[in-house]
Each structure stands twice: as C-alpha cells, then as structure tokens.
Coordinates of C-alpha atoms in Angstrom, one line a residue:
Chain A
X1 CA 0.0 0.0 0.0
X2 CA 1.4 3.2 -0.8
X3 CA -1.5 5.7 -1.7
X4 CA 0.5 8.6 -1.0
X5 CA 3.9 8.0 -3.6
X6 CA 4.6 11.8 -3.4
X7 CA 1.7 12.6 -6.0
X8 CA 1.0 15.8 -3.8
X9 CA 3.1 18.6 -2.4
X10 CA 3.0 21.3 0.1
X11 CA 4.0 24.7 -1.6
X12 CA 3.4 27.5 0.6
X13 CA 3.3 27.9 4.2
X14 CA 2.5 31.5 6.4
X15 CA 1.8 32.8 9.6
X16 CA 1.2 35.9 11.2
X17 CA 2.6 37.6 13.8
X18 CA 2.4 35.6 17.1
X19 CA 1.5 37.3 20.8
X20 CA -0.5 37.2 23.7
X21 CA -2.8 39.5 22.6
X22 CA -3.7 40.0 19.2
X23 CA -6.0 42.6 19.7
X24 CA -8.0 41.0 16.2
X25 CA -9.9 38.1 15.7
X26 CA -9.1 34.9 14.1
X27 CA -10.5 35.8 11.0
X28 CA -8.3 38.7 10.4
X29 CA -5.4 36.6 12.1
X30 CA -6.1 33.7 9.4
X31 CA -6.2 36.0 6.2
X32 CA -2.8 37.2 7.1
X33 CA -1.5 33.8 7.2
X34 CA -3.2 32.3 3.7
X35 CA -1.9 35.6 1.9
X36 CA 1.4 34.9 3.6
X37 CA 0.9 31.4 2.1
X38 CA 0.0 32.3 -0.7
X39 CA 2.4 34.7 -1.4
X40 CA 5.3 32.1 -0.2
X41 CA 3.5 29.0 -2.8
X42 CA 3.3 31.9 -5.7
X43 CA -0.2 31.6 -5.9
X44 CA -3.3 33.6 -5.7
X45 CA -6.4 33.3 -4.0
X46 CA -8.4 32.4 -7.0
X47 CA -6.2 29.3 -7.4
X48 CA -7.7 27.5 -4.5
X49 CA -10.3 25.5 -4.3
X50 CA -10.9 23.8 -1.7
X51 CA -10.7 25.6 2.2
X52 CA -10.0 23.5 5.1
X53 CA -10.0 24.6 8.9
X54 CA -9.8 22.8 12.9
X55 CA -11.1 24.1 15.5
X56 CA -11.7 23.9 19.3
X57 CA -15.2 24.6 20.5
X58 CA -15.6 27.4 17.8
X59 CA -12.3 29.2 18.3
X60 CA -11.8 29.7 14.6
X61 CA -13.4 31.0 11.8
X62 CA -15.3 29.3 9.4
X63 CA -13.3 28.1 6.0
X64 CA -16.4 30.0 3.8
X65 CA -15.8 32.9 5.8
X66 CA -11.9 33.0 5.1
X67 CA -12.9 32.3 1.2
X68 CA -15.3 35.3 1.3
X69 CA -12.5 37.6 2.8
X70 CA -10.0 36.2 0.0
X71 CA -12.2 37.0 -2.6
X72 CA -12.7 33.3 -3.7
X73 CA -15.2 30.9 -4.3
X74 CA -13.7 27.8 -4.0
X75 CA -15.2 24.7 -5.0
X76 CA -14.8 23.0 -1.5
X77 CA -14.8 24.1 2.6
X78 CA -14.9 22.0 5.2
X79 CA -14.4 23.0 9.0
X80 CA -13.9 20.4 11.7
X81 CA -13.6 20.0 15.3
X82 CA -10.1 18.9 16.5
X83 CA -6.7 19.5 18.0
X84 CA -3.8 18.0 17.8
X85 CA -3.4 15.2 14.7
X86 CA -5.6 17.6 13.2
X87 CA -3.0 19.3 10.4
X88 CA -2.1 15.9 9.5
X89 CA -5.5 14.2 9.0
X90 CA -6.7 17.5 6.9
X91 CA -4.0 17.2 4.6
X92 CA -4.6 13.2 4.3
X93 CA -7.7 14.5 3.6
X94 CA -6.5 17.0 0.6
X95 CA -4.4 14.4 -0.7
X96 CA -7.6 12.0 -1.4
X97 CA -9.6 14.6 -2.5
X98 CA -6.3 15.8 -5.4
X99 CA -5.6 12.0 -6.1
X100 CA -9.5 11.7 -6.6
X101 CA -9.7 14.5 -9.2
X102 CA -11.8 16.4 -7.6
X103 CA -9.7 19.2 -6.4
X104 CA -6.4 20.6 -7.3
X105 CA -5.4 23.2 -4.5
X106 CA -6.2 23.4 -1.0
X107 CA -5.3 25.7 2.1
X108 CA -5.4 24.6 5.3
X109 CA -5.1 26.7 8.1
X110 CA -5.7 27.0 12.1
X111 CA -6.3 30.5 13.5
X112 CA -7.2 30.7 17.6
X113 CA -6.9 33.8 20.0
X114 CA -5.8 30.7 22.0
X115 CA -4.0 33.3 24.9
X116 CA -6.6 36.3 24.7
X117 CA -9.3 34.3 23.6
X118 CA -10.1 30.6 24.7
X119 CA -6.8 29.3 26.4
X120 CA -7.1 25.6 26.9
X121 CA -4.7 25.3 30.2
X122 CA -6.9 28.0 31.8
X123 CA -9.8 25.6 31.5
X124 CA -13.2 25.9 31.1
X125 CA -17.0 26.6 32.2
X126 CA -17.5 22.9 34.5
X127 CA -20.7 22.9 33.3
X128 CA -19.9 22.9 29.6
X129 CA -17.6 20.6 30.1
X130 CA -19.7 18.1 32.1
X131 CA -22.4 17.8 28.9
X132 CA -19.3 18.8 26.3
X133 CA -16.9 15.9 27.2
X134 CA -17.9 12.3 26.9
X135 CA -17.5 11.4 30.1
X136 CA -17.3 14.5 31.8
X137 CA -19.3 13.9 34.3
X138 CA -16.7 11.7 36.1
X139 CA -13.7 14.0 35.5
X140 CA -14.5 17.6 36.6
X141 CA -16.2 16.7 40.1
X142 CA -12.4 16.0 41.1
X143 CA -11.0 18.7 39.9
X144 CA -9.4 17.7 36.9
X145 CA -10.2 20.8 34.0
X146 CA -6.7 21.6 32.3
X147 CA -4.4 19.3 29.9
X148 CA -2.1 19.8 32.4
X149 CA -3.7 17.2 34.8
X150 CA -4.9 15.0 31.8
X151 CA -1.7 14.2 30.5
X152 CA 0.1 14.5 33.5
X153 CA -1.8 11.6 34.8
X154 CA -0.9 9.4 31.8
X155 CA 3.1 11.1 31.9
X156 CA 3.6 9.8 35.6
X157 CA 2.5 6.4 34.6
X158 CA 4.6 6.3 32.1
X159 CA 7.6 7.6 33.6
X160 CA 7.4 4.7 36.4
X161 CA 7.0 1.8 33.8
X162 CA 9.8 3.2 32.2
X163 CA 12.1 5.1 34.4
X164 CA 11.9 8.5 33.3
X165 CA 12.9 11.4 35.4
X166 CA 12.2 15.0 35.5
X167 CA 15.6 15.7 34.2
X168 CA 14.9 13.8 31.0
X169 CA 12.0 15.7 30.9
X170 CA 13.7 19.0 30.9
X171 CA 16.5 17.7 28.2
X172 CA 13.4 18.1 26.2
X173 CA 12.4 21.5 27.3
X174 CA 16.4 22.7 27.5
X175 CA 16.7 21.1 23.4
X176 CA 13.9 23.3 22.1
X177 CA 14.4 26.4 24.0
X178 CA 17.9 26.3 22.7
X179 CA 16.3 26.8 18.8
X180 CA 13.8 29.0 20.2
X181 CA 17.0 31.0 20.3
X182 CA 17.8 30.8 17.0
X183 CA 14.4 31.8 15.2
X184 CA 13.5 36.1 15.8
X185 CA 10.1 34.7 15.4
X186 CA 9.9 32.3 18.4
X187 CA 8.0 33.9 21.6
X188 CA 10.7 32.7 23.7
X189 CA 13.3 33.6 21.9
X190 CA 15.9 35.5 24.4
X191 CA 14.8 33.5 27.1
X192 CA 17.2 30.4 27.4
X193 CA 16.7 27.8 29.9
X194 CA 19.1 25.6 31.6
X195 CA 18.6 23.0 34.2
X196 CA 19.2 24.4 36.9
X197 CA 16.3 26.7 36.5
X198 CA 13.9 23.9 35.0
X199 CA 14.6 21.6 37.9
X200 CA 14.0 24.8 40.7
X201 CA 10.4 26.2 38.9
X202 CA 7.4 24.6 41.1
X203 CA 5.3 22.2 39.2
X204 CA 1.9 23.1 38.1
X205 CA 0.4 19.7 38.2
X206 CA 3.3 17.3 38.6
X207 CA 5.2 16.5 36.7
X208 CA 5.0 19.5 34.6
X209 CA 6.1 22.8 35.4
X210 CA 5.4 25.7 32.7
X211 CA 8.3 25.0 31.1
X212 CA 6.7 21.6 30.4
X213 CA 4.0 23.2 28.8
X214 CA 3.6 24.6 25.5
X215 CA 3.2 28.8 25.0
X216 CA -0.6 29.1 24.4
X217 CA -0.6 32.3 22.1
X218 CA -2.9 34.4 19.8
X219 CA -2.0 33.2 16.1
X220 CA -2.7 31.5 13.2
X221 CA -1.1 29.4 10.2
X222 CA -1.7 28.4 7.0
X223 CA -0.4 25.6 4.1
X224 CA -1.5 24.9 0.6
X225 CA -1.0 21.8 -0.8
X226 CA -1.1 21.0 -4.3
X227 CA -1.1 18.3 -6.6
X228 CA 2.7 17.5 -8.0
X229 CA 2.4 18.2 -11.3
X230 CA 0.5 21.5 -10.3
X231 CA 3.8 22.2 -7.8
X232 CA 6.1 22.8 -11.0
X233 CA 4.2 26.1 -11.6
X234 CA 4.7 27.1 -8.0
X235 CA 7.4 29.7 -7.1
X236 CA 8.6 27.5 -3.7
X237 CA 10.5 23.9 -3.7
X238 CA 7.8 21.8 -3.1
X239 CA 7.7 19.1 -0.3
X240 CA 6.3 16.2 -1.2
X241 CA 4.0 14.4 1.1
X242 CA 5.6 10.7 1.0
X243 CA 3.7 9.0 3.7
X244 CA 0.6 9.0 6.0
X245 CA -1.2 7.2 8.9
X246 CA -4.1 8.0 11.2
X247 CA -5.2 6.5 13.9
X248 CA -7.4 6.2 17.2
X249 CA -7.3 3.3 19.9
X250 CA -9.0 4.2 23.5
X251 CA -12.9 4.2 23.7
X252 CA -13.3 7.4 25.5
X253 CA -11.9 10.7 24.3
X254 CA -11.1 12.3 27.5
X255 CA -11.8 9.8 30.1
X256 CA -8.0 7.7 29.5
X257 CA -7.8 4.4 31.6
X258 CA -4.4 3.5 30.1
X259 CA -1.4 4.4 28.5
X260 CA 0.7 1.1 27.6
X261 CA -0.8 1.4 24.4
X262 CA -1.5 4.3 22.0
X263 CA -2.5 5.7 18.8
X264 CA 0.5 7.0 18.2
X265 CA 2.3 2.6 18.3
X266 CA -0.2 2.2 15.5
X267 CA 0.2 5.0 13.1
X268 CA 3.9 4.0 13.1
X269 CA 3.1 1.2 11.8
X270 CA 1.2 1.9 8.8
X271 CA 3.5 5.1 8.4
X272 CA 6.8 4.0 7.8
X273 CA 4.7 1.0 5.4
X274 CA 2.5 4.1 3.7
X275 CA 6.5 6.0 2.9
X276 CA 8.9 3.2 2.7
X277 CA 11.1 4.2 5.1
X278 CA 12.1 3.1 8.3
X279 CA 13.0 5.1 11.6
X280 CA 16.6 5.3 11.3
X281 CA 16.1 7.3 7.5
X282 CA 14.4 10.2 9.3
X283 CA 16.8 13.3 9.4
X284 CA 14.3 15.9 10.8
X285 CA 11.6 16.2 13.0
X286 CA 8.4 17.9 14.2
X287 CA 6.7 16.1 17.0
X288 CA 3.3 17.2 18.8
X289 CA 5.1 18.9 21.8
X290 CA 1.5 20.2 23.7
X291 CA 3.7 18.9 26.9
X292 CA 7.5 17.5 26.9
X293 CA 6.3 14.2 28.1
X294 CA 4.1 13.5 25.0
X295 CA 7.6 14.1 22.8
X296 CA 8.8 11.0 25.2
X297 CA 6.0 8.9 24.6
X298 CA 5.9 9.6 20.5
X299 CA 10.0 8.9 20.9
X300 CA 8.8 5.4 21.9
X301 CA 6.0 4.9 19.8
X302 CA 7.6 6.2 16.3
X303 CA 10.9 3.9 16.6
X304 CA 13.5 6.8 17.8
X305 CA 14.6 5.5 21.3
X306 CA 13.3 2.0 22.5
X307 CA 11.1 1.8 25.7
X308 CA 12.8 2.5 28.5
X309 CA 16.0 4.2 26.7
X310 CA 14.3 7.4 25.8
X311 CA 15.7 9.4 29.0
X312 CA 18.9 8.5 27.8
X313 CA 18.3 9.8 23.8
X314 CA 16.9 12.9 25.0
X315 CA 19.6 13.2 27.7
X316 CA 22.4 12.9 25.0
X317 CA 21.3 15.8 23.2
X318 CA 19.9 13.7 19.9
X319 CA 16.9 16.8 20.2
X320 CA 18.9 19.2 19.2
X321 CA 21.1 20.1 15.8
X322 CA 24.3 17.6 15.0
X323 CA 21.9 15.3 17.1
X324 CA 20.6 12.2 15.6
X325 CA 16.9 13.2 15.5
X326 CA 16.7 17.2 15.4
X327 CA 13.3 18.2 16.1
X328 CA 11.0 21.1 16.9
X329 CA 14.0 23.0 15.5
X330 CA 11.3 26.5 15.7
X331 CA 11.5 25.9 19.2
X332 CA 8.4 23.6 19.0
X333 CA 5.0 24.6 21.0
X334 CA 6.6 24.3 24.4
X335 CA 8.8 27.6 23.1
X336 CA 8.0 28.9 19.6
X337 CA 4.5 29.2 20.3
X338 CA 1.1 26.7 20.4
X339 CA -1.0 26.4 17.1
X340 CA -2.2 23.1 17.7
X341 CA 0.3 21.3 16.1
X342 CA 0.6 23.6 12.9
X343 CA 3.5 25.8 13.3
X344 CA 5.2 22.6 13.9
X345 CA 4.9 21.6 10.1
X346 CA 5.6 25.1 8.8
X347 CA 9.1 24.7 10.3
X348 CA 9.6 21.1 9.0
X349 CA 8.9 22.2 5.7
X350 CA 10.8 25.2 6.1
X351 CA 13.8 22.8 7.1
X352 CA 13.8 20.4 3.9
X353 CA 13.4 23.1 1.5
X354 CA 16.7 24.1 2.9
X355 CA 15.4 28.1 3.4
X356 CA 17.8 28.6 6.3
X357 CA 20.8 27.4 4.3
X358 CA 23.8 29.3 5.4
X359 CA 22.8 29.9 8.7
X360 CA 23.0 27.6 12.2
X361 CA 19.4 26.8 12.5
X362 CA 19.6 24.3 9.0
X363 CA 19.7 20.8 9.3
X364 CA 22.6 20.0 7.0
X365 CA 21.2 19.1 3.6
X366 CA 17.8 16.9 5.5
X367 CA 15.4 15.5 2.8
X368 CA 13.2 12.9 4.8
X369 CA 11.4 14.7 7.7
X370 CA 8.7 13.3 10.1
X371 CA 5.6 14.9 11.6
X372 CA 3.4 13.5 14.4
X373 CA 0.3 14.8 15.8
X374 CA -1.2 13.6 19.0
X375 CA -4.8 14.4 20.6
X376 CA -4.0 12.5 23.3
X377 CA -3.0 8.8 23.7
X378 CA -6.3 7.9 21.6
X379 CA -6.2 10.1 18.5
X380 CA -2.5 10.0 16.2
X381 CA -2.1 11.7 12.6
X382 CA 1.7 11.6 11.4
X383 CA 3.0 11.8 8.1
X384 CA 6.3 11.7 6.5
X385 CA 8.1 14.4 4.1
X386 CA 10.5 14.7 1.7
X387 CA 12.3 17.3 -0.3
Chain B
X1 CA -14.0 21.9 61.9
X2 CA -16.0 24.4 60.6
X3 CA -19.8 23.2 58.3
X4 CA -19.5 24.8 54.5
X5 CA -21.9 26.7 53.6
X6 CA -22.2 26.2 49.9
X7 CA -20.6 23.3 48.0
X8 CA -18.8 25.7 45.4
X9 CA -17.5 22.7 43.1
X10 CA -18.9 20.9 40.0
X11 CA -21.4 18.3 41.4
X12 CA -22.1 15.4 38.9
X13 CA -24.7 16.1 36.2
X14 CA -26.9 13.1 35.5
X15 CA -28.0 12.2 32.4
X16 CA -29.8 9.7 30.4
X17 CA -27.2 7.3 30.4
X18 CA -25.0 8.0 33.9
X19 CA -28.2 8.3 36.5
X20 CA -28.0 4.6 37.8
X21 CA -24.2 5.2 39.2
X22 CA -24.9 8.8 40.6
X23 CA -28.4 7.7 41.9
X24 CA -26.0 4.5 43.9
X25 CA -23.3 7.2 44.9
X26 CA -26.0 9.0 46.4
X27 CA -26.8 6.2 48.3
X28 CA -23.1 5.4 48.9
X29 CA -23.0 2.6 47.0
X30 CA -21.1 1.6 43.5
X31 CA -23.2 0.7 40.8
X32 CA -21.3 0.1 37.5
X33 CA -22.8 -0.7 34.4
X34 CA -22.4 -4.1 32.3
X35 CA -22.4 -5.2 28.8
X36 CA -25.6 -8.3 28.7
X37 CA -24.0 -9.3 25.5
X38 CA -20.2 -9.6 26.7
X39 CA -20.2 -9.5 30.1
X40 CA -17.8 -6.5 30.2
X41 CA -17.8 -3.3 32.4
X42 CA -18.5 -0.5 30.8
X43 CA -17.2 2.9 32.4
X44 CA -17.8 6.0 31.9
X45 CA -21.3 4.6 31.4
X46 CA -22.7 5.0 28.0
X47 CA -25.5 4.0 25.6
X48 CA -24.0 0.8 24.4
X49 CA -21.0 -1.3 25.2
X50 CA -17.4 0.3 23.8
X51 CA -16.0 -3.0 23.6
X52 CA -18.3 -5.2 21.4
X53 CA -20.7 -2.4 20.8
X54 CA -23.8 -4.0 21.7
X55 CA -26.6 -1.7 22.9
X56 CA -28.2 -4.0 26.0
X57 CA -26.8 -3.2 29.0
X58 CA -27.6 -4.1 32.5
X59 CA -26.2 -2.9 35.6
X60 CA -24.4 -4.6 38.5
X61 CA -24.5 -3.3 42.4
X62 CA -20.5 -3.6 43.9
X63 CA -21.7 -2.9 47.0
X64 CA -19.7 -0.1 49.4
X65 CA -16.7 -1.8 50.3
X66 CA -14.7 -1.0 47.8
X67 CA -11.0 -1.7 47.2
X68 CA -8.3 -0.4 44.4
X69 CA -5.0 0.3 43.8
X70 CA -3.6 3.4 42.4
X71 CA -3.0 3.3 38.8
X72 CA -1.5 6.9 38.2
X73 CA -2.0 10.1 40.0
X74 CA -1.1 13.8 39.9
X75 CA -0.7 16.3 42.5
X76 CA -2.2 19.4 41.1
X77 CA -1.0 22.9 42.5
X78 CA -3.4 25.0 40.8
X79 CA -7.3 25.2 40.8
X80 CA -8.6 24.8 37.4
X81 CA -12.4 24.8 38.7
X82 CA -14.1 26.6 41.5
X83 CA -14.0 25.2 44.6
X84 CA -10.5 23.7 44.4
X85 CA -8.6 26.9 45.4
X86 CA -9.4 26.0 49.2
X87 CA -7.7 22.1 48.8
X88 CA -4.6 23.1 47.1
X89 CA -2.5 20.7 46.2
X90 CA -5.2 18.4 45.2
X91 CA -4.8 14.7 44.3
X92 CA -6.3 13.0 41.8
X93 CA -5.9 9.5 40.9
X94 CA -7.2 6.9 38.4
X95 CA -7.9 3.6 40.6
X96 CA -8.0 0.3 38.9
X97 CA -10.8 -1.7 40.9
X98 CA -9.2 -4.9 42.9
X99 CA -12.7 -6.5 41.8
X100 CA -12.4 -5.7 38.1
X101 CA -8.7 -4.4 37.1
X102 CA -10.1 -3.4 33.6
X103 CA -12.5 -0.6 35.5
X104 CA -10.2 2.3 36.6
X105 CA -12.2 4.9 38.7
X106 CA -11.2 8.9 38.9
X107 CA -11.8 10.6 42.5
X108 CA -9.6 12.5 44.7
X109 CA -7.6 10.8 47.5
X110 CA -8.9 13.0 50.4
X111 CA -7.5 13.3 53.6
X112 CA -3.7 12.3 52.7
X113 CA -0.6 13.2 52.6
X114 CA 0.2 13.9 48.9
X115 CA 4.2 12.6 49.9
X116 CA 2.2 9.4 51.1
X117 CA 0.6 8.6 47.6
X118 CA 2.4 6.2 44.8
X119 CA 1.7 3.9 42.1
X120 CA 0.6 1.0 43.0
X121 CA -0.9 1.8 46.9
X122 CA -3.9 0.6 48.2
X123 CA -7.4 2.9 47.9
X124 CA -11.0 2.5 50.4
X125 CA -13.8 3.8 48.4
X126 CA -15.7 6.3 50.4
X127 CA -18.5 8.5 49.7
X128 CA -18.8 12.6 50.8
X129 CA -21.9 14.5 51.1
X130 CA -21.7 17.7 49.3
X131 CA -25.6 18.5 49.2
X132 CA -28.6 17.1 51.1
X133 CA -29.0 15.2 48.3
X134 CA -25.7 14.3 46.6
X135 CA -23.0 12.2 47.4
X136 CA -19.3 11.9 45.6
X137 CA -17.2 8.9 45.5
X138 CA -13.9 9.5 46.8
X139 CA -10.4 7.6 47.5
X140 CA -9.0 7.7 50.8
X141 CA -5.8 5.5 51.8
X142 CA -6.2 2.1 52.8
X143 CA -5.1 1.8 56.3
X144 CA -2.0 -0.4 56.3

C-alpha cells in the first residue's frame, strides 16, 4: 500500500505575527497567514479551491468565511472540530480529495486567539464541560479541568513503567528552548533555559512545570497543498507528502484508563509501510510537543529510542542540531508558540526546502522529515516528508 | 471543623445514560454498568458497550466496600475549577478496581498526605456528602 507515492506537495506555508494579545480576531489573524501562504507558494487566491480549517469549541473562523474575505469561491470548505493530529488528518484529507480528481489546490489553516481568547490550560466553564466531554461527568467533580492534569496523569504512569525522570524531561524542554533562540520569530526567543532553573520552577500539576508546557498564544497558520504536477508552476520547492497514517485506539476521548498502548504505536506502523522508510532514515523532525512528556511517549512509539531508553536519547542531546533526530528546530510549541500542532509543520517544511541554508538553525542538507500529531494517547495523525 | 456553607464545586450532572451510578453514589453505594452481551464493564457509562458495541446493558451493584490500587495520580498545584482553590495541592488518581482491574475509577484521594501517595498503593472507596442530596465517590488511603 502506498497511496500517498509523493503525488502531492506542500507549496506555501504563512503565519502571522504571534503574541499574547492580538488585539483582532481569528479571522483577520487567518487572512494574514493564507496571503502569507499564498504569497510564499506563488499563488493567488483564486487558485484555490478547496478551504480546510480545525477548530476547538468554535475558536476559529469558518473556511467559507476566510474564502469570502480572500475574494474566492472555491469549489470546497470544510471545518472540523479537532486539536492535535488535526494538520495531519486535513492534509490526508486533501491528498484523497487531489488524487480523486476532484480538487487541485487546498489551504489549510488554524487560527485561535488561544492566549486572549479561549486558552485551553486556563480551562473551562464545568458545566460545559460536564455535557461537552464524553464522560465529563466523572472528570470535573475532582477537579481535573486543564491538559495539564490530563496528560500529567498518563506522563507519571509512564515515567514509572519506564524510568523516566524530570531531568529527562527538561532535556526536552532545554533542546527546544535552545532553537527558540535561533528563530526572531519564536516567543521565547531571548529567554534560554538551563537546568538548573527547570529543575527549581514549582510544578503546576506534577510532573510539569510551565516549562513543560507549551506557550498558548494568539495566532494563526496556513499551508497549501497542491497536486505535484500542479507544484512545478509554483514559485517554492515543493515538499512532497511521502507517507501517511491515522489512527485512534482508546474508547473514551477524555476519560484515558491506560497508556501502555497508544495511537501514536499504531500509526507508526502503517506510516513507515504508507513511505517506505524506516526510523533510522528520518533526518528531521516535528513532534506534537502540547507537553514534553508526549515528545517522550511519541519517541517510543515512532521507533526513535526504545522503551525505557528514551531518557537516555533525550539526555544525549539527539533533540537538538548535529543530534541524531533534530526536532521542533522553531522551538516547537513548548517555546516557539502553540498552534495546535501547525506551526510545527511550517518549520519542518521550512527545514527540507533548505530556506535557512547558510545559517546555524539548517539541518545540514535533511530530505526525509517526520511529523506526528497527538490528541491525546487515543487520537494519532503523522506523516512523512520529503524534499 | 467548621460546616460549608455552599458546595462551590462541580457536582455530577446526571443524564440519560449516567443516573443509575450517581443515583448509587448518592446512596453510597457503587453501581457500574455491564455489557448483557459480553459481560464487560463499561465505564464511563454510555449508551451501548465500547468494547463489542452491543446496545443491551444491564447494571451490577459492587456494594460499598470497595477496594483499588492506584493506577497513576497527579498532584495538582493549581485550581482549574471553582472550589479547588481551598484544597490546594489536590490529588487526583485513576484507581484500577481490585474486583475488576479493567474498571479504573477517577476521584480525589482525600484526607492524605500527597508525599504518602504512589503507584501502585492501596485505595477504600468512600462517599462525601456535598448537598442534602448528593454524594461523591472518593479515595482515601487504605489503612496499612
């Protein structure tokens, strides 16, 4: 099986200009990043047809609305509710729908006031939550409202089955603060972290302390996607989409009862199959970093550092560049900033067209990169890459 | 100690699906619902059975001696929901049931010492009245 055999190509990528107050909405926010997009792919607005946008409880704008604003009518919107996996599954969905014939250029994009506006960590209205979430009802009674006590539930299991410490934790945090330092556009960029501070900051909800958790900011993103023969008459090096896999494995979405197993074990699997390509051929990465625990677990799961030797990978700097597996090389969302996963892919795509050639924040000529999403440990989207 | 006056957190919304294990808490007893078809728990109740998908359920009365063992916890530091600002650091633990290891139950562990709690200790069910009519399971430490 091998559906995706590089038949379609991302071509542009944008953003806009990240803070923690926008003062705009995610409309506005969103139009800056397709034109940016648009601008980077060599395209214009009436070359698109087909709009695709995630959301969390209505944070976004609608993908008609964004057409209106562009001035197009394309042929295709679509708007769903998601988080993270959710930039992978839309553009598994563009692919089908180029490979079908039924489209030829789509944008996807992600736009959320997500510090001014709706911050997930902050939490939400209990009661909204109680009918919102399946299984609600037996969560927030207790307590338990913010990611931060979701995931850190599932990280402490995992660390004692495995024998991860807090120190491995913050090799993850230390690795992509360090790029954070190299990109202007990262929002902590001029604030370095070493251990000694990580290890002193009091934990929110242990084990994380906010250095564990990823920058929740206002902003939005955008990437087109094009069919390959349509990418020759783009003004970017396209990046050709070589593999794909979702995935989902618990029965609940929010109410987790174990973590030995998750979606993200079972997307590998059909991943590397989908590409042809095996672990070890990966030269860059971009792994769902809403927490530095979840880049442990997806480590594990993806066939970087085997179970119970993924302290040590992290620990030995294979995070950062001349490491074996550079990743998040923006900064990632724990320090560049959180767009659900998105900004993530901009920067890995931004790495294997080389645009940073020259300068120390390139990975040395990288052509196969790898991109996981994560929802949690029931929902996975990853795909792979190449230049 | 002094009596609350208002019970300022979430309290359990019953639905359609849920009412047969608050109406049990209430009494202080553990009702969990069970698939007829497969014979497996189901929890968080639902309208059918995740695991073979079959819509008749029945449900089983555990009684109120009720044993667990910590299957992961967190000590949280911050309130995320009203009420929770007065019990900082709160503990919250998912409990796999010594009676049905598949069923893993979320409560607080009240009453401890969070420097007391690890994976793997041993968890007494036991039920707090918050209203005059409502009662929530809770977890406290098994005595030793």
């Amino acid at each position: 099986m091998s559906t995706y055999s590089n038949q379609c190509a991302i071509v542009g990528v944008g953003e806009n200009q990240r803070s923690r107050k926008s003062g705009t909405t995610p409309l506005h926010m969103a139009l800056t990043a397709a034109r940016n997009a648009l601008t980077d792919a060599g395209l214009e607005a009436k070359d698109l047809d087909g709009i695709m946008n995630y959301s969390t409880g209505g944070d976004s704008c609608p993908s008609h609305e964004l057409a209106t604003y562009l001035g197009c009518h394309p042929k295709y919107v679509k708007d769903i509710s998601g988080g993270g996996s959710s930039t992978e599954l839309l553009i598994a969905d563009a692919v089908a729908l180029i490979e079908a014939g039924m489209l030829e250029t789509v944008l996807i994009y992600r736009s959320m006031n997500g510090s001014s506006g709706d911050k997930v960590g902050r939490g939400y209205d209990p009661d909204m939550l109680q009918s919102m979430l399946p299984g609600g009802s037996f969560i927030m009674p207790y307590g338990s409202a913010s990611p931060t006590q979701w995931f850190g539930m599932f990280a402490n299991r995992h660390m004692h089955e495995t024998g991860i410490t807090k120190e491995h934790l913050g090799h993850v945090c230390i690795s992509f603060y360090e790029h954070a330092q190299r990109n202007p556009n990262a929002f902590l960029n001029g604030k370095p972290l070493d251990m000694e501070t990580y290890l002193a900051t009091p934990d929110i909800s242990m084990p994380f302390n906010i250095h564990d958790c990823c920058v929740e900011l206002d902003e939005a993103n955008a990437i087109i996607v094009t069919s390959a023969s349509n990418a020759k008459n783009c003004k970017s090096k396209p990046v050709f989409i070589a593999g794909m896999a979702p995935r989902t494995t618990h029965s609940h979405v929010h109410y987790w009862t174990q973590v030995d197993e998750v979606a993200a074990d079972h997307a590998a699997a059909d991943l590397y199959k989908s590409a042809g390509v095996k672990p070890e051929d990966i030269q860059v990465a971009s792994i769902y970093d809403c927490f530095s625990w979840v880049v442990m677990r997806q480590l594990e799961a993806y066939g970087f550092a085997k179970r119970g030797e993924v302290g040590d990978f992290v620990a030995a700097g294979n995070l950062k560049m001349g490491g074996s597996l550079p990743s998040n090389t923006a900064g990632g969302m724990l320090s560049e900033g959180y767009t659900h996963g998105m900004n993530n892919v901009l920067e890995l795509v931004r790495q294997l067209r080389h645009d940073y050639k020259g300068t120390d924040r390139q990975v040395k000529d990288c052509e196969l990169g790898i991109s996981t999403g994560w929802a949690g440990p029931d929902i996975a989207g990853a795909m792979i890459l190449r230049n | 100690m002094t009596k609350q006056t208002a019970y300022e957190k979430p309290i359990p919304l019953k639905t359609l699906d849920n009412h047969e294990y608050w109406d049990a808490a209430d009494r202080h007893e553990l009702k969990l619902q069970k698939c007829a078809e497969c014979s497996s728990f189901i929890h968080p109740p639902g309208p059918a059975c995740p695991t073979c998908g079959s819509p008749e359920t029945e449900w089983e009365l555990l009684g109120s001696d009720i044993s667990a063992t910590v299957y992961s916890y967190i000590v949280s530091y911050r309130p995320f929901l009203p009420g929770f600002q007065h019990e900082l650091p709160t503990v919250i633990t998912v409990a796999a049931l010594d009676a049905a290891p598949d069923v893993k139950i979320m409560a607080n562990i009240i009453g401890c010492d969070p420097a007391d709690v690890e994976i793997g200790v041993p968890l007494k069910m036991t039920w707090v009245d918050v209203t005059d009519d409502r009662a929530l399971p809770q977890w406290m430490l098994a005595r030793k």
